[in-house]
Tab-separated table of C-alpha atoms in Angstrom:
chain	number	residue	atom	x	y	z
A	442	MET	CA	-17.341	-14.973	-42.819
A	443	ARG	CA	-15.869	-11.347	-42.785
A	444	SER	CA	-17.773	-10.440	-39.532
A	445	ALA	CA	-16.425	-13.725	-37.969
A	446	ILE	CA	-12.892	-12.626	-38.793
A	447	LEU	CA	-13.397	-9.178	-37.505
A	448	ILE	CA	-14.738	-10.544	-34.157
A	449	PHE	CA	-11.844	-12.805	-34.101
A	450	LEU	CA	-9.283	-10.252	-34.551
A	451	PHE	CA	-11.048	-7.951	-32.019
A	452	LEU	CA	-10.856	-10.730	-29.379
A	453	ILE	CA	-7.135	-11.417	-30.142
A	454	SER	CA	-6.287	-7.673	-29.767
A	455	PHE	CA	-8.405	-7.460	-26.576
A	456	LYS	CA	-6.725	-10.215	-24.959
A	457	THR	CA	-3.261	-9.047	-26.126
A	458	LEU	CA	-4.033	-5.515	-24.583
A	459	LEU	CA	-5.171	-7.218	-21.320
A	460	ALA	CA	-1.877	-9.326	-21.275
A	461	GLN	CA	0.098	-6.194	-21.749
A	462	ASP	CA	-1.851	-4.541	-18.826
A	463	THR	CA	-0.956	-7.393	-16.417
A	464	THR	CA	2.637	-7.707	-17.801
A	465	TYR	CA	3.183	-4.009	-17.036
A	466	ALA	CA	1.758	-4.471	-13.767
A	467	ARG	CA	3.955	-7.319	-12.799
A	468	GLY	CA	6.967	-5.445	-13.939
A	469	VAL	CA	6.124	-2.619	-11.744
A	470	ILE	CA	5.388	-4.945	-8.652
A	471	LYS	CA	8.664	-6.831	-9.216
A	472	PHE	CA	10.774	-3.705	-9.002
A	473	LEU	CA	8.799	-2.033	-6.100
A	474	THR	CA	9.262	-5.297	-4.116
A	475	SER	CA	12.905	-5.749	-4.969
A	476	LYS	CA	16.005	-5.416	-2.686
A	477	LYS	CA	16.622	-2.064	-4.465
A	478	CYS	CA	13.599	-0.591	-2.825
A	479	PHE	CA	13.996	-2.514	0.514
A	480	GLY	CA	10.644	-2.678	1.540
A	481	ARG	CA	9.936	1.125	0.405
A	482	GLY	CA	10.930	2.442	3.835
A	483	TYR	CA	13.527	4.317	5.604
A	484	LEU	CA	16.511	2.199	5.375
A	485	ASN	CA	19.025	1.995	2.326
A	486	ASN	CA	17.138	4.746	0.497
A	487	GLY	CA	14.331	2.328	-0.228
A	488	LEU	CA	11.628	4.884	-0.246
A	489	ASP	CA	13.587	7.277	-2.497
A	490	VAL	CA	14.484	4.670	-4.967
A	491	ALA	CA	10.921	3.821	-5.342
A	492	ALA	CA	9.692	7.580	-5.676
A	493	LYS	CA	12.337	8.049	-8.502
A	494	TYR	CA	11.053	4.979	-10.171
A	495	ILE	CA	7.501	6.191	-9.996
A	496	ALA	CA	8.247	9.587	-11.299
A	497	SER	CA	10.286	7.999	-14.164
A	498	GLU	CA	7.402	5.985	-15.216
A	499	LEU	CA	5.039	9.104	-15.158
A	500	LYS	CA	7.473	10.943	-17.238
A	501	ALA	CA	7.683	8.072	-19.577
A	502	ASN	CA	4.016	8.076	-19.996
A	503	LYS	CA	3.749	11.727	-20.430
A	504	ALA	CA	1.800	12.463	-17.373
A	505	GLN	CA	2.217	16.047	-16.521
A	506	PRO	CA	3.854	17.030	-13.136
A	507	PHE	CA	1.178	18.356	-10.796
A	508	PHE	CA	3.563	20.805	-8.794
A	509	PRO	CA	5.379	23.834	-10.374
A	510	THR	CA	8.465	22.170	-9.263
A	511	GLY	CA	7.707	18.728	-10.847
A	512	TYR	CA	6.228	15.615	-9.433
A	513	PHE	CA	7.355	15.842	-5.918
A	514	GLN	CA	5.862	17.375	-2.676
A	515	TRP	CA	8.302	17.100	0.178
A	516	PHE	CA	7.347	16.590	3.804
A	517	ASP	CA	9.045	15.097	6.837
A	518	PHE	CA	8.440	13.114	10.137
A	519	ASN	CA	10.339	11.113	12.656
A	520	VAL	CA	10.658	7.369	12.126
A	521	ASN	CA	12.207	4.497	14.260
A	522	THR	CA	14.550	2.458	12.535
A	523	PHE	CA	16.966	-0.760	13.067
A	524	PRO	CA	19.798	-0.162	10.676
A	525	ASN	CA	22.219	-2.699	11.958
A	526	LYS	CA	22.100	-5.522	14.385
A	527	VAL	CA	18.814	-7.319	15.107
A	528	ASN	CA	19.710	-10.522	16.700
A	529	VAL	CA	17.508	-12.526	19.084
A	530	LYS	CA	18.115	-15.801	20.736
A	531	ILE	CA	15.552	-17.801	22.650
A	532	ASN	CA	16.549	-20.701	25.077
A	533	ASN	CA	20.270	-20.150	23.532
A	534	LYS	CA	18.958	-20.734	19.901
A	535	PHE	CA	19.106	-18.005	17.249
A	536	LEU	CA	15.842	-17.096	15.556
A	537	LYS	CA	15.401	-16.098	11.917
A	538	PRO	CA	13.994	-12.329	11.668
A	539	GLY	CA	10.915	-11.824	9.918
A	540	ILE	CA	10.449	-15.561	9.798
A	541	ASP	CA	10.428	-16.593	13.594
A	542	TYR	CA	9.925	-13.364	14.940
A	543	ILE	CA	9.553	-9.445	14.462
A	544	ILE	CA	10.490	-6.615	16.973
A	545	SER	CA	7.883	-4.275	18.031
A	546	PRO	CA	8.608	-1.087	15.789
A	547	GLU	CA	8.721	1.333	18.569
A	548	SER	CA	11.439	-0.911	20.437
A	549	GLY	CA	14.571	0.779	21.552
A	550	THR	CA	18.199	-0.280	21.591
A	551	VAL	CA	18.701	-3.331	23.808
A	552	LYS	CA	21.696	-5.788	24.375
A	553	GLY	CA	22.089	-8.479	26.882
A	554	LYS	CA	21.003	-11.890	28.125
A	555	TYR	CA	17.964	-12.370	30.353
A	556	THR	CA	16.043	-14.963	32.256
A	557	VAL	CA	12.278	-14.624	31.574
A	558	LEU	CA	9.242	-15.381	33.675
A	559	LYS	CA	5.932	-16.699	32.301
A	560	LYS	CA	3.171	-14.099	32.683
A	561	ASP	CA	0.279	-16.011	31.002
A	562	SER	CA	-0.070	-18.572	28.133
A	563	VAL	CA	1.422	-16.136	25.443
A	564	THR	CA	3.442	-13.639	27.269
A	565	TYR	CA	6.753	-13.833	28.832
A	566	ILE	CA	8.576	-11.003	30.796
A	567	ALA	CA	12.244	-10.494	31.339
A	568	ASN	CA	13.435	-10.656	34.903
A	569	ASN	CA	14.950	-7.008	34.879
A	570	MET	CA	13.045	-4.118	36.396
A	571	ALA	CA	15.202	-1.367	34.676
A	572	LEU	CA	14.653	-2.487	31.154
A	573	PRO	CA	11.167	-3.602	30.161
A	574	ILE	CA	11.486	-6.785	27.697
A	575	SER	CA	8.651	-9.066	26.726
A	576	VAL	CA	8.105	-11.901	24.428
A	577	LYS	CA	4.577	-12.331	23.065
A	578	ILE	CA	3.485	-15.484	21.241
A	579	LYS	CA	1.575	-14.657	18.101
A	580	LYS	CA	-0.210	-16.865	15.464
A	581	LYS	CA	0.804	-14.426	12.892
A	582	LEU	CA	3.583	-11.915	12.709
A	583	THR	CA	2.372	-8.504	11.436
A	584	TYR	CA	4.890	-5.574	11.476
A	585	SER	CA	4.211	-1.791	11.388
A	586	VAL	CA	6.114	1.493	11.526
A	587	ALA	CA	6.664	3.653	14.598
A	588	THR	CA	7.587	7.560	14.749
A	589	HIS	CA	9.259	7.062	18.008
A	590	SER	CA	11.321	4.741	20.241
A	591	VAL	CA	10.759	3.567	23.845
A	592	VAL	CA	12.995	2.030	26.549
A	593	GLY	CA	13.137	-1.806	26.180
A	594	CYS	CA	11.652	-3.961	23.380
A	595	THR	CA	8.918	-6.447	22.799
A	596	ILE	CA	9.597	-9.530	20.626
A	597	ASP	CA	6.531	-10.978	18.710
A	598	LEU	CA	7.419	-14.779	18.404
A	599	LEU	CA	5.662	-16.969	16.083
A	600	SER	CA	3.765	-19.869	17.795
A	601	GLU	CA	5.158	-22.437	15.332
A	602	SER	CA	8.571	-21.243	16.250
A	603	ALA	CA	8.174	-20.900	20.113
A	604	PRO	CA	9.547	-23.519	22.334
A	605	GLU	CA	7.219	-25.374	24.862
A	606	ASN	CA	8.747	-23.147	27.567
A	607	ILE	CA	10.935	-20.167	27.343
A	608	SER	CA	13.555	-19.715	29.991
A	609	ASN	CA	15.950	-17.123	28.734
A	610	ILE	CA	16.179	-14.597	25.742
A	611	GLU	CA	19.246	-12.859	24.373
A	612	VAL	CA	18.865	-9.687	22.286
A	613	ASN	CA	21.233	-7.290	20.372
A	614	ILE	CA	19.145	-4.632	18.675
A	615	GLU	CA	20.077	-1.285	17.546
A	616	SER	CA	17.538	1.232	17.202
A	617	LYS	CA	17.821	4.706	15.658
A	618	VAL	CA	15.063	7.351	15.298
A	619	LEU	CA	15.630	9.418	12.140
A	620	THR	CA	14.549	12.892	12.866
A	621	LYS	CA	12.659	14.831	10.125
A	622	TYR	CA	13.041	12.067	7.506
A	623	ILE	CA	12.245	13.463	4.009
A	624	ASN	CA	9.395	11.791	2.311
A	625	LYS	CA	7.885	12.772	-1.000
A	626	ASN	CA	4.157	12.517	-2.154
A	627	ILE	CA	4.120	12.085	-5.876
A	628	CYS	CA	1.555	13.734	-8.097
A	629	ALA	CA	0.830	14.065	-11.902
A	630	PHE	CA	-2.124	14.917	-14.151
A	631	ILE	CA	-3.633	14.383	-17.461
A	632	PRO	CA	-5.857	17.251	-18.805
A	633	GLY	CA	-9.515	16.587	-19.483
A	634	LYS	CA	-10.882	16.633	-22.749
A	635	ILE	CA	-14.100	18.607	-21.910
A	636	ASN	CA	-13.690	19.989	-18.317
A	637	ASN	CA	-10.393	21.072	-16.538
A	638	ASP	CA	-12.212	22.679	-13.722
A	639	THR	CA	-13.621	19.611	-12.504
A	640	VAL	CA	-11.217	16.964	-11.231
A	641	MET	CA	-11.179	13.250	-10.907
A	642	VAL	CA	-8.500	11.738	-8.450
A	643	PHE	CA	-7.023	8.247	-8.221
A	644	SER	CA	-4.745	7.722	-5.366
A	645	ALA	CA	-2.682	4.899	-3.749
A	646	HIS	CA	0.192	4.905	-1.175
A	647	TYR	CA	3.543	3.527	-2.303
A	648	ASP	CA	5.441	3.326	0.866
A	649	HIS	CA	5.653	0.104	2.964
A	650	LEU	CA	7.339	-0.981	6.099
A	651	GLY	CA	10.918	-0.926	5.192
A	652	GLY	CA	13.510	-3.111	6.795
A	653	MET	CA	14.403	-4.765	10.206
A	654	GLY	CA	18.319	-4.960	10.216
A	655	LYS	CA	20.627	-5.157	7.318
A	656	ALA	CA	19.008	-8.232	5.476
A	657	THR	CA	15.329	-8.433	6.247
A	658	PHE	CA	12.773	-6.420	4.492
A	659	PHE	CA	9.031	-6.399	3.898
A	660	PRO	CA	8.414	-6.401	0.097
A	661	GLY	CA	4.707	-5.131	0.261
A	662	ALA	CA	3.579	-6.776	-3.084
A	663	ASN	CA	-0.071	-6.552	-2.393
A	664	ASP	CA	0.223	-3.732	0.154
A	665	ASN	CA	0.627	-1.529	-1.984
A	666	ALA	CA	2.812	-2.087	-4.903
A	667	SER	CA	-0.448	-3.471	-6.507
A	668	GLY	CA	-2.336	-0.421	-5.991
A	669	VAL	CA	0.659	1.782	-7.401
A	670	SER	CA	0.813	-0.617	-10.630
A	671	VAL	CA	-3.068	0.254	-11.176
A	672	LEU	CA	-2.362	3.808	-10.918
A	673	LEU	CA	0.446	3.635	-13.432
A	674	ASN	CA	-1.713	1.527	-15.670
A	675	LEU	CA	-4.446	4.345	-15.438
A	676	VAL	CA	-1.842	6.809	-16.525
A	677	LYS	CA	-1.292	4.591	-19.713
A	678	TYR	CA	-4.865	4.156	-20.157
A	679	TYR	CA	-5.893	7.709	-20.031
A	680	GLN	CA	-3.063	8.873	-22.350
A	681	LYS	CA	-4.724	6.628	-24.986
A	682	ASN	CA	-8.269	7.379	-23.810
A	683	PRO	CA	-8.380	11.044	-22.780
A	684	PRO	CA	-10.692	11.489	-19.684
A	685	LYS	CA	-13.586	13.873	-19.765
A	686	TYR	CA	-12.316	15.675	-16.537
A	687	LYS	CA	-8.689	16.800	-15.546
A	688	THR	CA	-7.477	13.510	-13.839
A	689	VAL	CA	-5.035	13.602	-11.124
A	690	PHE	CA	-2.833	10.792	-9.767
A	691	ILE	CA	-1.505	10.878	-6.416
A	692	PHE	CA	1.145	8.224	-4.743
A	693	PHE	CA	1.268	9.010	-1.232
A	694	ALA	CA	4.132	8.349	1.184
A	695	GLY	CA	3.708	7.964	4.950
A	696	GLU	CA	0.519	5.777	4.881
A	697	GLU	CA	1.918	3.106	6.989
A	698	ALA	CA	3.222	5.626	9.564
A	699	GLY	CA	-0.140	6.891	10.132
A	700	LEU	CA	-1.647	8.464	6.883
A	701	ILE	CA	0.825	11.180	7.218
A	702	GLY	CA	1.377	11.999	3.547
A	703	SER	CA	-2.271	12.226	2.658
A	704	HIS	CA	-2.868	14.530	5.714
A	705	TYR	CA	-0.111	16.585	4.548
A	706	PHE	CA	-1.385	17.009	1.001
A	707	VAL	CA	-4.806	17.892	2.302
A	708	ASP	CA	-3.618	20.377	4.599
A	709	SER	CA	-1.265	21.955	1.982
A	710	LYS	CA	-4.348	22.919	0.062
A	711	VAL	CA	-2.199	22.428	-3.357
A	712	LEU	CA	-5.372	20.995	-4.853
A	713	ASP	CA	-8.723	22.795	-4.480
A	714	LEU	CA	-10.748	20.218	-2.809
A	715	THR	CA	-14.119	21.767	-3.896
A	716	LYS	CA	-13.281	20.875	-7.402
A	717	ILE	CA	-12.876	17.119	-6.820
A	718	LYS	CA	-15.866	15.306	-8.453
A	719	PHE	CA	-14.610	11.944	-6.792
A	720	LEU	CA	-11.738	10.311	-5.396
A	721	VAL	CA	-10.795	6.726	-5.811
A	722	ASN	CA	-8.048	5.332	-3.326
A	723	LEU	CA	-6.662	1.935	-4.209
A	724	ASP	CA	-4.825	-0.533	-1.757
A	725	LEU	CA	-4.509	-4.303	-1.748
A	726	LEU	CA	-5.319	-4.664	-5.344
A	727	GLY	CA	-3.727	-8.034	-5.852
A	728	THR	CA	-6.375	-10.691	-5.242
A	729	GLY	CA	-10.117	-10.521	-5.682
A	730	ASP	CA	-11.346	-14.127	-5.411
A	731	GLU	CA	-14.288	-12.826	-3.054
A	732	GLY	CA	-14.834	-9.476	-4.916
A	733	ILE	CA	-14.068	-6.002	-3.457
A	734	MET	CA	-14.776	-3.881	-0.569
A	735	VAL	CA	-15.696	-0.316	-0.749
A	736	VAL	CA	-15.071	1.823	2.210
A	737	ASN	CA	-17.526	4.831	2.166
A	738	GLY	CA	-19.930	2.726	0.186
A	739	TYR	CA	-22.582	3.424	2.769
A	740	THR	CA	-21.560	7.086	2.813
A	741	PHE	CA	-21.967	7.657	-0.880
A	742	GLU	CA	-24.887	5.579	-1.638
A	743	LYS	CA	-25.469	7.172	-5.059
A	744	GLN	CA	-21.968	6.507	-6.333
A	745	PHE	CA	-21.970	3.117	-4.788
A	746	ASN	CA	-25.270	2.051	-6.607
A	747	LEU	CA	-23.548	3.269	-9.868
A	748	LEU	CA	-20.439	1.118	-9.184
A	749	ASP	CA	-22.637	-1.857	-8.396
A	750	LYS	CA	-24.954	-1.325	-11.303
A	751	ILE	CA	-22.011	-1.331	-13.701
A	752	ASN	CA	-20.809	-4.527	-12.216
A	753	LYS	CA	-24.064	-6.409	-12.185
A	754	GLU	CA	-24.371	-5.305	-16.119
A	755	LYS	CA	-20.940	-6.320	-16.918
A	756	ASN	CA	-20.468	-9.269	-14.432
A	757	PHE	CA	-16.793	-8.041	-13.721
A	758	ILE	CA	-16.242	-9.258	-10.290
A	759	LYS	CA	-17.888	-11.745	-7.896
A	760	GLU	CA	-19.157	-9.255	-5.385
A	761	ILE	CA	-18.936	-5.731	-4.205
A	762	LYS	CA	-19.292	-5.236	-0.416
A	763	LYS	CA	-19.478	-1.913	1.376
A	764	ARG	CA	-18.402	-0.416	4.599
A	765	GLY	CA	-18.976	2.952	6.332
A	766	LYS	CA	-16.515	5.552	7.085
A	767	ALA	CA	-13.073	4.329	8.100
A	768	SER	CA	-9.663	5.803	8.920
A	769	ASN	CA	-7.685	2.819	7.320
A	770	SER	CA	-6.174	4.558	4.343
A	771	ASP	CA	-5.454	7.723	2.440
A	772	HIS	CA	-9.012	8.439	1.404
A	773	TYR	CA	-9.752	9.356	4.980
A	774	TRP	CA	-8.421	12.960	5.206
A	775	PHE	CA	-10.308	13.774	1.911
A	776	SER	CA	-13.473	12.283	3.213
A	777	GLU	CA	-13.258	14.364	6.561
A	778	ALA	CA	-12.642	17.491	4.247
A	779	GLY	CA	-15.838	16.809	2.502
A	780	VAL	CA	-14.619	15.045	-0.592
A	781	PRO	CA	-16.959	12.348	-1.907
A	782	CYS	CA	-14.370	9.368	-2.313
A	783	PHE	CA	-14.186	5.274	-2.111
A	784	PHE	CA	-11.419	3.412	-0.789
A	785	ILE	CA	-11.522	0.044	-2.842
A	786	TYR	CA	-9.548	-3.159	-1.873
A	787	THR	CA	-9.744	-6.680	-3.123
A	788	MET	CA	-10.669	-9.619	-0.891
A	789	GLY	CA	-9.716	-13.289	-0.607
A	790	GLY	CA	-6.741	-15.190	-1.836
A	791	ILE	CA	-3.487	-14.836	-0.203
A	792	LYS	CA	-3.169	-13.957	3.560
A	793	ALA	CA	0.207	-12.323	3.550
A	794	TYR	CA	-0.092	-8.960	5.084
A	795	HIS	CA	2.625	-6.783	6.780
A	796	ASP	CA	5.018	-9.656	6.829
A	797	VAL	CA	7.983	-11.034	4.707
A	798	PHE	CA	5.761	-13.274	2.637
A	799	ASP	CA	4.074	-10.426	0.780
A	800	ILE	CA	5.928	-11.089	-2.298
A	801	ALA	CA	5.652	-10.477	-6.087
A	802	LYS	CA	6.023	-14.102	-7.022
A	803	THR	CA	2.979	-15.415	-5.193
A	804	LEU	CA	0.703	-12.444	-5.888
A	805	PRO	CA	-2.182	-13.763	-8.163
A	806	LEU	CA	-3.631	-10.510	-9.492
A	807	THR	CA	-6.834	-12.655	-9.747
A	808	ASP	CA	-9.234	-9.993	-10.879
A	809	TYR	CA	-6.725	-7.265	-11.502
A	810	VAL	CA	-8.061	-6.819	-15.124
A	811	ASP	CA	-11.855	-6.794	-14.265
A	812	VAL	CA	-11.261	-4.316	-11.325
A	813	PHE	CA	-9.322	-2.031	-13.610
A	814	LYS	CA	-12.076	-2.110	-16.100
A	815	LEU	CA	-14.934	-1.528	-13.258
A	816	ILE	CA	-12.879	1.470	-11.734
A	817	THR	CA	-12.545	3.052	-15.502
A	818	GLU	CA	-16.086	2.670	-16.490
A	819	PHE	CA	-17.201	3.985	-13.055
A	820	ALA	CA	-15.126	7.084	-13.531
A	821	GLU	CA	-16.488	7.467	-17.016
A	822	LYS	CA	-20.161	7.355	-16.027
A	823	LEU	CA	-19.820	9.712	-12.977
């Protein structure tokens, strides 16, 4: 009877701990996807608000600042923005930004009404030789970030919102390139209980796409508020369970603009890369119905086999798939510099990606806890 009671109490406390993990994660994701952060981009100080929030969480959870000056590493780059008017009419009908259409992120300032000619089944071209304007019919709207602007603009129009034939387009778009926009990488660490010369690194980017005009922004719940929440949960976990090795947590800016923040971090040599035992980069951690993908799984076979072995023994997630090298997230520059690393993301579930529908409310966190346990056990057994 006594043993049964102890087991019961353990299960209750274990479930409570897991609930706290996901409750905290949802709080992080909710804030990072809020209007205050405005898509964690370059309008309305959204990126800066997110950075200060992450730093405050690190401080509250007693993670030590990595840099002599604190948690932040500053760098800059140019970025094209749409701070004011973003109005589009097709066939004299106003369209909803983000819902019906998006602007190509490198589009310049354009104002006027133009007749259009059909180029092919999915492309219309404005009848204006001096100002290139095009409309492209898309099955899904996918936004991005540009570090420059061009003359003219491209409108990506959702196929469901497109009329049978387009005769004219009216646009009023204000573009502004922000030169040397200040970004911040955020970095903290927890000392190792055995070895502080060897370093374990966890990373995730916290920037996203920002906004398009004064009202439309891209929340980025799965991409990558989910990964940020895992890193912050890892900080909480390692404060209660001190790691073997010095453990560093890096939150990168500039990922969506071309892995700029991680490139800067690696080039700055603020961390001796030869001391990194392994780096795990996390992005898109909000689903998991179909398991996880491990980029560099073919490159680092020994470490992948360990990860896969742990999963098969503990049955954490449905499946672990692997890919070779890819320049699709912040692990890339570390990998190019010879650092052993994985980029892990979850698969299945919601299809929202780089659009206005990647919101906190519909992010399922399907296998959030099990992926978290898999990552921590992998780090422990390395």
